[in-house]
CSV table of C-alpha atoms in Angstrom, one decimal:
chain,number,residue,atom,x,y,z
A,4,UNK,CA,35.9,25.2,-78.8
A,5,UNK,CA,36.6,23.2,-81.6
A,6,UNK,CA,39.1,20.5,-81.5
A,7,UNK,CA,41.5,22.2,-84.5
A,8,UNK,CA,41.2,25.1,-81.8
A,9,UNK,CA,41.6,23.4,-79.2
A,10,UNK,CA,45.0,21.9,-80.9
A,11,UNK,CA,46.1,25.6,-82.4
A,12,UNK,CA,45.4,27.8,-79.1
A,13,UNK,CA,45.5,25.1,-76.7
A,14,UNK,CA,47.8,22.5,-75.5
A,15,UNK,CA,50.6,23.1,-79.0
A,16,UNK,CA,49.9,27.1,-78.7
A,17,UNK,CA,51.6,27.2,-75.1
A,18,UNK,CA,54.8,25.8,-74.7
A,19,UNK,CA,54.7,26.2,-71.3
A,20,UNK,CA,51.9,23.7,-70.9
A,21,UNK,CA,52.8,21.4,-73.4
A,22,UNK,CA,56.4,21.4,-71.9
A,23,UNK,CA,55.0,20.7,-68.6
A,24,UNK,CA,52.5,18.1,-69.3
A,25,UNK,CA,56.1,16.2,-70.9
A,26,UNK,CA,58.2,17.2,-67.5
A,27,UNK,CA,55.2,15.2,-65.5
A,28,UNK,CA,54.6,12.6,-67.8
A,29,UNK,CA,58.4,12.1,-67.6
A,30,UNK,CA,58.6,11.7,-63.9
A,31,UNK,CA,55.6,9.5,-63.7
A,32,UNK,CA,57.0,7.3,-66.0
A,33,UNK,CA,60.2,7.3,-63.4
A,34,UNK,CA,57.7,6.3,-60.6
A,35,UNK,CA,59.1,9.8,-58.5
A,36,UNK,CA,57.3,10.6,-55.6
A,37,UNK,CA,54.8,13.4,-55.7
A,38,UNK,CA,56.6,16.1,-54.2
A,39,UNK,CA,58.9,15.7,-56.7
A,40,UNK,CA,56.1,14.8,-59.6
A,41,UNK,CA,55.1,18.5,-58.8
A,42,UNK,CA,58.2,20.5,-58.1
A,43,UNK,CA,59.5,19.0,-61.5
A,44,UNK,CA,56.3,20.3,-63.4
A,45,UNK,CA,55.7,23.2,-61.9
A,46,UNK,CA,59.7,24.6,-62.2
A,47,UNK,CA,59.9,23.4,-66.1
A,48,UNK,CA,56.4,25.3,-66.4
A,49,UNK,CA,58.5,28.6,-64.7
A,50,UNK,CA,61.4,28.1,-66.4
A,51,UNK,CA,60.0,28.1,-70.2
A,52,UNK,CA,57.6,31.2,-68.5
A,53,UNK,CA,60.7,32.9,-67.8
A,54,UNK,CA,62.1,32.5,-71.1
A,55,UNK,CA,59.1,34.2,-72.3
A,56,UNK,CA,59.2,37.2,-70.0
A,57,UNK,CA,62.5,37.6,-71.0
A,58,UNK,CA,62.1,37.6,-74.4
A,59,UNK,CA,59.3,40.0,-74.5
A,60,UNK,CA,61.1,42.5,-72.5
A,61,UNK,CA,64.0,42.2,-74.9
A,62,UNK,CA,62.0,41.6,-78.0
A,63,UNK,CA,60.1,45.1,-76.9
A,64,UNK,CA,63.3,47.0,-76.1
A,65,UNK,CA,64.6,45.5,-80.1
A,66,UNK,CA,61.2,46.7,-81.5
A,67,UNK,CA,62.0,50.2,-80.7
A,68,UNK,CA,65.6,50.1,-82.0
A,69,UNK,CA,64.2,48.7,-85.0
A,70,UNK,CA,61.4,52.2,-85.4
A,71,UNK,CA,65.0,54.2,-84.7
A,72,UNK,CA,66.9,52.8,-87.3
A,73,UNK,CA,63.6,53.2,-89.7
A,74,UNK,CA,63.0,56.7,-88.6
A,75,UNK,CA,66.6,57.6,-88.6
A,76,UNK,CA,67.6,56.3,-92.0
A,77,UNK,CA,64.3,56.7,-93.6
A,78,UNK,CA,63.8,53.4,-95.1
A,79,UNK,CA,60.4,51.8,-95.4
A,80,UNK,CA,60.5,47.9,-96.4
A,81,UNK,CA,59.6,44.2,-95.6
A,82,UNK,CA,60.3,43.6,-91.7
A,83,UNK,CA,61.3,39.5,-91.0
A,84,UNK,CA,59.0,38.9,-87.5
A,85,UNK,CA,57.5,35.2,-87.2
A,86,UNK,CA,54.9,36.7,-85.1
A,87,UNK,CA,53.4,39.2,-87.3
A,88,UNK,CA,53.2,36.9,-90.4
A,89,UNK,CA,51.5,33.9,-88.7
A,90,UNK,CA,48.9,36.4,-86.8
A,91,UNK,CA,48.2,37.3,-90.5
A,92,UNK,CA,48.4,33.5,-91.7
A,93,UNK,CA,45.9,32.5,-88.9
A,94,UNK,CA,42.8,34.9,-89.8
A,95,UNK,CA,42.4,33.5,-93.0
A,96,UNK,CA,43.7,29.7,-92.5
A,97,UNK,CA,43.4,29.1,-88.7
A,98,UNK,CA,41.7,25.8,-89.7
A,99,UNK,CA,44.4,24.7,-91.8
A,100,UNK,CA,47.5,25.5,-89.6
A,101,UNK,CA,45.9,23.6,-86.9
A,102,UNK,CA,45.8,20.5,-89.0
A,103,UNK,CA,48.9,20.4,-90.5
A,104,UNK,CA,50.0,21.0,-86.8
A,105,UNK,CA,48.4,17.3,-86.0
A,106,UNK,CA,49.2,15.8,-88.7
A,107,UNK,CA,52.7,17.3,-88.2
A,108,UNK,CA,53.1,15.9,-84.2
A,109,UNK,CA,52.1,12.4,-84.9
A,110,UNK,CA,54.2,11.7,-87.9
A,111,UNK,CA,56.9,13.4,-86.1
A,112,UNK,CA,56.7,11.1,-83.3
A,113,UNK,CA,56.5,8.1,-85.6
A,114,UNK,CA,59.7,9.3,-87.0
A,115,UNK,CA,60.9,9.2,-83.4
A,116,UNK,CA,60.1,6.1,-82.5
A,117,UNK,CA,60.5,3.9,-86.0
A,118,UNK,CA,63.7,5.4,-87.3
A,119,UNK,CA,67.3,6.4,-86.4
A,120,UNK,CA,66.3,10.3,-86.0
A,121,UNK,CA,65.1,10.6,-82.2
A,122,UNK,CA,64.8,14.5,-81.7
A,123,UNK,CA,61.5,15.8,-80.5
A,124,UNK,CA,60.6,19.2,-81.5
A,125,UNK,CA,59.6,20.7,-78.0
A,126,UNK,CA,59.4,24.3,-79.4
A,127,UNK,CA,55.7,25.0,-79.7
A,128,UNK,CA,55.8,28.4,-81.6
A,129,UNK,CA,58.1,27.4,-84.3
A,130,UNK,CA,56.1,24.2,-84.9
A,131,UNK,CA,53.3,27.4,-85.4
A,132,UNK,CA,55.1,29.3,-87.3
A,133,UNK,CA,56.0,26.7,-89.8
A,134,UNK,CA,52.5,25.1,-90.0
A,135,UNK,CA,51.7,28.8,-90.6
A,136,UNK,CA,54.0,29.3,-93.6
A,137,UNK,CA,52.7,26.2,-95.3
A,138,UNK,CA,49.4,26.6,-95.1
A,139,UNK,CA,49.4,29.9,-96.7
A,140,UNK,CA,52.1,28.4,-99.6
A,141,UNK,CA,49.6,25.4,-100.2
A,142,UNK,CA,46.6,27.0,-100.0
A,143,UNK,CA,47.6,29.4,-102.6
A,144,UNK,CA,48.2,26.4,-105.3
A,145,UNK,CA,45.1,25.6,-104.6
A,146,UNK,CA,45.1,22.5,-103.2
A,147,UNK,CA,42.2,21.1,-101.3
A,148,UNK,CA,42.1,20.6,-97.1
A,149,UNK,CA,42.7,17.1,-96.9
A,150,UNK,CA,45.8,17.3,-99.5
A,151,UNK,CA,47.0,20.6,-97.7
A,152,UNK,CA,46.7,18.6,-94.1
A,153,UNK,CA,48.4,15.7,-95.6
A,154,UNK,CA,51.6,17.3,-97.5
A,155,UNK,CA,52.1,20.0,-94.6
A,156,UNK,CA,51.9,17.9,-92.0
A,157,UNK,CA,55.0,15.4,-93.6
A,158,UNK,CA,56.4,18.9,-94.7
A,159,UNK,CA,56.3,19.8,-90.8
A,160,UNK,CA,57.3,16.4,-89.3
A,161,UNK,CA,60.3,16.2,-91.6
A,162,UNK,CA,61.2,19.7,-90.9
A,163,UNK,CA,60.9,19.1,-87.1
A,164,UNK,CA,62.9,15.5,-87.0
A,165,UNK,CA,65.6,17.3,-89.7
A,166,UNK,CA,66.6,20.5,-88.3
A,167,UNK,CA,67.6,19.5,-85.2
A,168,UNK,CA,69.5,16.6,-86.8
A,169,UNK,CA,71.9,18.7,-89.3
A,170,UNK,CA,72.4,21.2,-86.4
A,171,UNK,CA,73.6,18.9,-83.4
A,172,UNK,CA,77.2,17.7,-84.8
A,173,UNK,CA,77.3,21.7,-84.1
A,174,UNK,CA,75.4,21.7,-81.1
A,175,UNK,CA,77.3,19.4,-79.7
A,176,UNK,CA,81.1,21.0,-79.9
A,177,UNK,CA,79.2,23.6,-77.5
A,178,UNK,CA,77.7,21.5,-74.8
A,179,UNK,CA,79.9,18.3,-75.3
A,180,UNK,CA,77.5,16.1,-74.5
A,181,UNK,CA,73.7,14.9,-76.7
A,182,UNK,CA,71.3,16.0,-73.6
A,183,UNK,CA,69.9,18.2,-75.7
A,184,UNK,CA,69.1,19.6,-79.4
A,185,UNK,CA,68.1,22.9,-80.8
A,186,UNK,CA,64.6,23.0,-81.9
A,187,UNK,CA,64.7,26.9,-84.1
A,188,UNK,CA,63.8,26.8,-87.3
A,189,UNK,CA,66.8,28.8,-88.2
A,190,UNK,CA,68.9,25.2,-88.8
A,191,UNK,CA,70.5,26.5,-92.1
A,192,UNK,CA,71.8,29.7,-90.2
A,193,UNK,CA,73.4,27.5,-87.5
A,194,UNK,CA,74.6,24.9,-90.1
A,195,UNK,CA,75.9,27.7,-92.5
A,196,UNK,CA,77.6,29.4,-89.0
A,197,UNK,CA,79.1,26.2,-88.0
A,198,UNK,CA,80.6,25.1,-91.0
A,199,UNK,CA,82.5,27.9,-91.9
A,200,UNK,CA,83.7,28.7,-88.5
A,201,UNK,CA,85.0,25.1,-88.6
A,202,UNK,CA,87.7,26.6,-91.4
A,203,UNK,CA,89.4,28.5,-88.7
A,204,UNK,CA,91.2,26.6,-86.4
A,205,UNK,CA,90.8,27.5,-82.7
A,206,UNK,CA,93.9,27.9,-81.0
A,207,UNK,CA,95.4,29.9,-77.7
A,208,UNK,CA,93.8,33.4,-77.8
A,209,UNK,CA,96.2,36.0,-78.1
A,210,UNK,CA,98.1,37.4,-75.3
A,211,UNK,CA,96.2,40.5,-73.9
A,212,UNK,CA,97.2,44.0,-73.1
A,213,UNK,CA,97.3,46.1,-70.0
A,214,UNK,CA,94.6,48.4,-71.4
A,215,UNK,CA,92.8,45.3,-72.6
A,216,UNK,CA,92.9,43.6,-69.1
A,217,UNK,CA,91.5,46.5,-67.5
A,218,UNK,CA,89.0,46.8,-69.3
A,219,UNK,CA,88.2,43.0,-69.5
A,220,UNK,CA,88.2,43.3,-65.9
A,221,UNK,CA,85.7,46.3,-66.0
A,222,UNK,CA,83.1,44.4,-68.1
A,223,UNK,CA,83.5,40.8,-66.2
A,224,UNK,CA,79.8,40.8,-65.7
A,225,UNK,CA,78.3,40.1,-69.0
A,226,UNK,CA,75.4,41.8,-68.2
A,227,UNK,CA,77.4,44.7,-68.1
A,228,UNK,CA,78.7,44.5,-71.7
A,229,UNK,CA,74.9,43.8,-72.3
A,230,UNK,CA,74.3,47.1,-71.3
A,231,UNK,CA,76.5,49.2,-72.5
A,232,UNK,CA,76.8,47.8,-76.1
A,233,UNK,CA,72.8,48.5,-76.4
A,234,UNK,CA,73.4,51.6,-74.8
A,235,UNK,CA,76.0,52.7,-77.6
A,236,UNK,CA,73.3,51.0,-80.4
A,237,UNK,CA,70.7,52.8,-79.4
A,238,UNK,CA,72.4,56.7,-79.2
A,239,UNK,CA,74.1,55.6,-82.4
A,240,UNK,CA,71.0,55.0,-84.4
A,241,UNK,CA,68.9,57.9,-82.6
A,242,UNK,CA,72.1,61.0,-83.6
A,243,UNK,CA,70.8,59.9,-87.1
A,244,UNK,CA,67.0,61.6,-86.1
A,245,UNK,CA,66.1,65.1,-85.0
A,246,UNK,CA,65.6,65.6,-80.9
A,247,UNK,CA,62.1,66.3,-81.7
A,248,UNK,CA,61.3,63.1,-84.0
A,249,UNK,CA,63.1,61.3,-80.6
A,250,UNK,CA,60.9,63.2,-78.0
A,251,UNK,CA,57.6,62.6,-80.1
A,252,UNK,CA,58.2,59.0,-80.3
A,253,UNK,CA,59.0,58.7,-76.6
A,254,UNK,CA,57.4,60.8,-74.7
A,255,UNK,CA,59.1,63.6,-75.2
A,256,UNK,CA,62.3,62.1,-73.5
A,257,UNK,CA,65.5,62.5,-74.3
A,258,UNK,CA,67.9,60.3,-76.7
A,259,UNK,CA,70.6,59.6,-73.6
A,260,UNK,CA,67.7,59.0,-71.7
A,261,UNK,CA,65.8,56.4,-73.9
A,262,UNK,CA,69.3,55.0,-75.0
A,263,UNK,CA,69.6,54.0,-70.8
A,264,UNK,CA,66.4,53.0,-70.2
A,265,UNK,CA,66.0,50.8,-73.3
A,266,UNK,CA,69.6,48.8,-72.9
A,267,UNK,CA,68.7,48.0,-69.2
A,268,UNK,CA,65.5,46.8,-70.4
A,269,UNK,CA,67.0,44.9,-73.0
A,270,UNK,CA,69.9,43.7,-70.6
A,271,UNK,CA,67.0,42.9,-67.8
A,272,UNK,CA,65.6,40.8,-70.7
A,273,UNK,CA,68.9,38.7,-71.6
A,274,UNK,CA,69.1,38.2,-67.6
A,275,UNK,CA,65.7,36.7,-67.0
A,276,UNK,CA,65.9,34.6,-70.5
A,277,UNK,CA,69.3,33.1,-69.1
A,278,UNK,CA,67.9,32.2,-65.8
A,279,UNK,CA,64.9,30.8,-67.5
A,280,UNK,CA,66.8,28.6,-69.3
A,281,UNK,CA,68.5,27.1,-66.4
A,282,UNK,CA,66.1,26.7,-64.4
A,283,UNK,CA,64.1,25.0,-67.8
A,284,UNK,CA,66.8,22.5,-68.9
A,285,UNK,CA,68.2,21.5,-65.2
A,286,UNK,CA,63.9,20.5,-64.9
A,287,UNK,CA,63.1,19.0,-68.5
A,288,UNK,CA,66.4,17.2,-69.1
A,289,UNK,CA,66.2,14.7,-66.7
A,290,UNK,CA,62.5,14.6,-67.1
A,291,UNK,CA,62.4,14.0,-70.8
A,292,UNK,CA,64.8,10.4,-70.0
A,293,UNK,CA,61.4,8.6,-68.5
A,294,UNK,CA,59.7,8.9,-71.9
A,295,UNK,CA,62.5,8.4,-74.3
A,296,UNK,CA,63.0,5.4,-71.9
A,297,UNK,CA,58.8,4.3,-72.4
A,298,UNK,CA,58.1,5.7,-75.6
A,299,UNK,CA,60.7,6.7,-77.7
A,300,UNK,CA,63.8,4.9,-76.6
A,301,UNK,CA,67.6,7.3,-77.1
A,302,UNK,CA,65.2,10.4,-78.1
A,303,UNK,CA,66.7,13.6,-77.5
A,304,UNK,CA,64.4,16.7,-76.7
A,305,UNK,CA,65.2,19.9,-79.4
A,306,UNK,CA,65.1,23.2,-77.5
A,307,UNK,CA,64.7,26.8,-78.2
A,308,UNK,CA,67.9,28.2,-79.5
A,309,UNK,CA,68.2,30.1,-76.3
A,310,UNK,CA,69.4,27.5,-74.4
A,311,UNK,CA,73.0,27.8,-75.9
A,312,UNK,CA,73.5,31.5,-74.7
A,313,UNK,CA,74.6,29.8,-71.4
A,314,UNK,CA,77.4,28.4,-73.3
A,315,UNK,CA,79.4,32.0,-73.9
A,316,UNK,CA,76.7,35.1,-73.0
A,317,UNK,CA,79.4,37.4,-74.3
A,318,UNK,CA,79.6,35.5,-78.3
A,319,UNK,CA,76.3,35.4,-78.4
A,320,UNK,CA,76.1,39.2,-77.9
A,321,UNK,CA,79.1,39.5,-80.0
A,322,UNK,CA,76.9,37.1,-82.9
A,323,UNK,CA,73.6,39.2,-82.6
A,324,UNK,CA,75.8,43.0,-83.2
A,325,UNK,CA,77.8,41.4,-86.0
A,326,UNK,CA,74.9,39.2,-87.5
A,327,UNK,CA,72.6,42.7,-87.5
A,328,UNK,CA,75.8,44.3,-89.4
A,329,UNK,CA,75.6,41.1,-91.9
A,330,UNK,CA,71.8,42.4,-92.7
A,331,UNK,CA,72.2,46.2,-92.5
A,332,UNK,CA,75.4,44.8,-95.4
A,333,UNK,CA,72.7,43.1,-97.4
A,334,UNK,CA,69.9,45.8,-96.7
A,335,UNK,CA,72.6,48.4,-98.8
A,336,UNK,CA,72.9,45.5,-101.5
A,337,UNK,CA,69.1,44.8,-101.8
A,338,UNK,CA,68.9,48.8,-102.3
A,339,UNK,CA,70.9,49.3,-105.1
A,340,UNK,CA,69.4,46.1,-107.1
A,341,UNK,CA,65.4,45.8,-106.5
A,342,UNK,CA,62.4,47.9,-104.9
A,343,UNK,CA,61.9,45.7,-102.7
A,344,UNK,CA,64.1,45.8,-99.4
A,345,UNK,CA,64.2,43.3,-96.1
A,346,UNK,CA,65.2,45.6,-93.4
A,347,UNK,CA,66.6,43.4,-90.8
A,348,UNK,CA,64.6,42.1,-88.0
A,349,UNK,CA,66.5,43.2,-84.9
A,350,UNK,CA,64.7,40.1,-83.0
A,351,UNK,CA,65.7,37.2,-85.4
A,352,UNK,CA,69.3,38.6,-85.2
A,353,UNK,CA,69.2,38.4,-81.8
A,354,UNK,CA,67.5,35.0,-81.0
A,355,UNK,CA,69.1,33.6,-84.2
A,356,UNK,CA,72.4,35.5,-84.6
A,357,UNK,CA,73.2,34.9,-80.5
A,358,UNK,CA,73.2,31.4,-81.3
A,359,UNK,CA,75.2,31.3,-84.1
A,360,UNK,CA,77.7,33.2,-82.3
A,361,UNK,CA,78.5,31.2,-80.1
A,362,UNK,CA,78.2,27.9,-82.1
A,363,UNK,CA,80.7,29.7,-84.4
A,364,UNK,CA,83.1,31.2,-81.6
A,365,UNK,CA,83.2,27.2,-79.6
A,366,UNK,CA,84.2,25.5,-82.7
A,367,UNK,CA,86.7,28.5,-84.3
A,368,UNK,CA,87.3,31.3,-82.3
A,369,UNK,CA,87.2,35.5,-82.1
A,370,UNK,CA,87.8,35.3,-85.8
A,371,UNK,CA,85.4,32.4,-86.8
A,372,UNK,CA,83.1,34.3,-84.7
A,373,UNK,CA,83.4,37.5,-86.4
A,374,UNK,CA,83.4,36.2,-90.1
A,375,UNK,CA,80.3,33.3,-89.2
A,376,UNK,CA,78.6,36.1,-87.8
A,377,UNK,CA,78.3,38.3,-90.6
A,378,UNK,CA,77.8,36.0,-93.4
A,379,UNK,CA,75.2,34.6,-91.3
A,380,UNK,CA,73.0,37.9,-90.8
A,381,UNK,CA,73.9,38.7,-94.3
A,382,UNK,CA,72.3,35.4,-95.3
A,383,UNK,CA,69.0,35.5,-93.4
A,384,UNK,CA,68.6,39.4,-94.8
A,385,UNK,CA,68.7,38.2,-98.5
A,386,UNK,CA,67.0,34.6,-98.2
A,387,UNK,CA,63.1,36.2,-97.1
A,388,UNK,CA,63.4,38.1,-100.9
A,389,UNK,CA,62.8,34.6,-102.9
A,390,UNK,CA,59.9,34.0,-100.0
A,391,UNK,CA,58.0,36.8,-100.0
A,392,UNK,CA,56.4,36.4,-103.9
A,393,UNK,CA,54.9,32.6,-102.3
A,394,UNK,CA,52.6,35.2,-100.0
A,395,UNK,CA,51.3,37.2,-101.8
A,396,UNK,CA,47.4,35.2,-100.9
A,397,UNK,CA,48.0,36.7,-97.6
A,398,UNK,CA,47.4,40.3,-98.8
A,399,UNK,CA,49.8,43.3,-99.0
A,400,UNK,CA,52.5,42.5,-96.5
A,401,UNK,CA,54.9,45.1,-94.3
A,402,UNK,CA,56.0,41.6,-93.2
A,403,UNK,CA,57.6,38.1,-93.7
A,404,UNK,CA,58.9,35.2,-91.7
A,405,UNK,CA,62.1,35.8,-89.9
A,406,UNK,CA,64.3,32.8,-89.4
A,407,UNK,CA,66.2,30.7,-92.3
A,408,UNK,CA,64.6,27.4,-92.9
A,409,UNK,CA,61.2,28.8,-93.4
A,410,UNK,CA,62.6,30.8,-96.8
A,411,UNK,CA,63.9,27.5,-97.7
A,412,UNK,CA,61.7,25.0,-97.2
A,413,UNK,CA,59.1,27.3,-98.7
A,414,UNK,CA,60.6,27.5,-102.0
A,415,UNK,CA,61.4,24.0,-101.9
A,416,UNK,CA,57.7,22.9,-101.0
A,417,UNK,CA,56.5,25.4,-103.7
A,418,UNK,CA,58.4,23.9,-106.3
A,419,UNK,CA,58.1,20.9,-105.8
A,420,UNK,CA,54.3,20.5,-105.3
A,421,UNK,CA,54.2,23.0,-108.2
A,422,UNK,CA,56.4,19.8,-110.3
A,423,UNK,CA,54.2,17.3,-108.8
A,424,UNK,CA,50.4,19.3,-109.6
């Protein structure tokens, strides 16, 4: 193996390993004793694992809803999944994308350590994805590899050390305190989510009634809501296709059956990615001090977006229904203006939409969080349409990258290289 391979599949391409290797490093630096050395690496490792587990279970229970709402309403368009779009990026310029990775990291961590902007971008697969996008918009203006390594990677560093920087006057009305950032490249969604709902002003929420107690009371246990609001999703979107189309595409079950078993997957999902993040940032906080202490004095470590859901569970539910209502809004809209149509990738609005609803609903309330929410999904829906022409070098595409800042930093890298060549 290669050391570009060794950089893209190895140590950068799992977060879990790259996570834990700064959890150890961290408590060396403290001098803790070795029971401790270990217990501290090996639960950060778990915790980020869990994450993971979680969000495939959830991500595979979203995928589905996403072929119902396709099937059901007959629409065939452009699909916003990170994954799919950098698998496709790294066939063709796996050599690239590991470069600008490097060259990405170590001005990043120069930025760290020479300037006033101390966030370190811990999250290993949006650091992909990026690298990702800008190989395959420089390579296509046909730049050559050393030029292409040189202007992604600063792209990538200043990306990485920015993002969680415009985010955390946000970030930090929800945890009240700097521990951590949010390393997700989705910083103008949260941005855009934060500074609207900071035009409602949050005061004493309205009195409740009976009914409203009761069934408050019934659905105390967010998991619960979880449940049944996927539950209601799920039979919603399958009433619009035949029984047969539902039994042939699973198994020959039926709808109420596949609505169950997919929201308590789904819910299972949300459960195990909560309890991954605790376990991750009650392990990695305290970790991360000994290097910022060593290496990069005051840095603060930027963390996957998930680690606000613990914040208000119930928001960020409330953000990823209302944010997926903002794109199916803009999905009508890009239909009656242009061939072209982004359906809306049920996983970004989830990841992405969750954590703006609960940014939005800490700093403004139920109605912040309502009207954030759906100009926030509405936003992400329409912004991938001034991306997806950059791509075209990557071949005839069902697909394009999800999450906010990569539409706009890749127009803004295309242009201006375009001004500059």
């Amino acid at each position: 193996m290669n050391a570009t391979q060794m950089i893209s599949k190895g140590l950068l391409g799992e977060p879990a390993l790259l996570l834990g290797l700064i959890a150890f490093v961290g408590l060396l630096l403290q001098k803790q004793p070795f029971q401790r050395l270990i217990h501290g690496t090996i639960k950060t490792m778990l915790g980020y694992t869990l994450l993971q587990i979680g969000a495939n279970a959830a991500g595979s229970s979203l995928s589905n809803l996403s072929a119902v709402i396709q099937k059901g309403f007959q629409i065939i368009g452009i699909i916003p999944h990170n994954e799919t779009i950098t698998a496709l990026a790294q066939i063709n310029y796996g050599e690239e994308i590991a470069l600008i990775m490097l060259a990405g990291m170590i001005v990043h961590l120069m930025i760290a350590r020479f300037t006033r902007i101390k966030y370190i971008f811990l999250t290993g697969h949006h650091m992909l994805f990026m690298a990702s996008l800008l190989a395959g918009v420089l390579v296509s203006m046909s730049m050559p590899l050393w030029q292409v390594m040189v202007g992604g990677g600063i792209v990538l560093a200043l990306s990485m050390s920015f993002a969680p920087l415009i985010t955390q006057p946000y970030v930090r009305r929800v945890t009240g305190s700097d521990d951590f950032a949010i390393g997700h490249f989705n910083s103008v969604g949260y941005v855009l989510s934060g500074f609207i709902a900071s035009w409602f002003k949050k005061g004493p929420e309205p009195p409740e009634s009976k009914g409203l107690q009761k069934l408050r009371s019934f659905f105390q246990d967010h998991m619960v809501v979880i449940t049944v609001f996927t539950f209601v999703l799920f039979l919603f979107s399958g009433l619009f296709i035949s029984p047969g189309g539902i039994e042939e595409m699973f198994s020959g079950r039926h709808i109420l059956v596949v609505s169950l078993i997919q929201a308590t997957w789904f819910a299972g999902g949300c459960y195990v990615i909560l309890a991954g993040v605790r376990m991750l940032l009650s392990e990695i906080v305290p970790a991360f001090k000994g290097i910022a202490d060593r290496i990069v004095p005051g840095a603060i470590p930027a963390l996957d977006c998930p680690v606000l859901f613990k914040f208000s569970p119930f928001s960020a539910m409330i953000g990823f229904l209302l944010s997926f209502a903002g794109g199916l809004a803009a999905m009508v809209v890009l239909l009656q203006v242009q061939y072209t149509v982004i359906i809306p990738g049920v996983i970004p609005h989830f990841f992405s939409g969750g954590a703006a609803g609960v940014i939005a609903y800490k700093i403004g309330g139920r109605r912040a969080l309502i009207v954030s929410s759906l100009i926030h999904g509405f936003a992400i829906t329409i912004l991938p349409t001034f991306l997806i022409p950059l791509l075209s070098n990557l071949g005839y595409l069902r697909a394009t990258f999800a999450d906010s800042d990569f539409s706009v930093i890749g127009v803004l890298v295309n242009e201006l290289f375009s001004w500059f060549k």
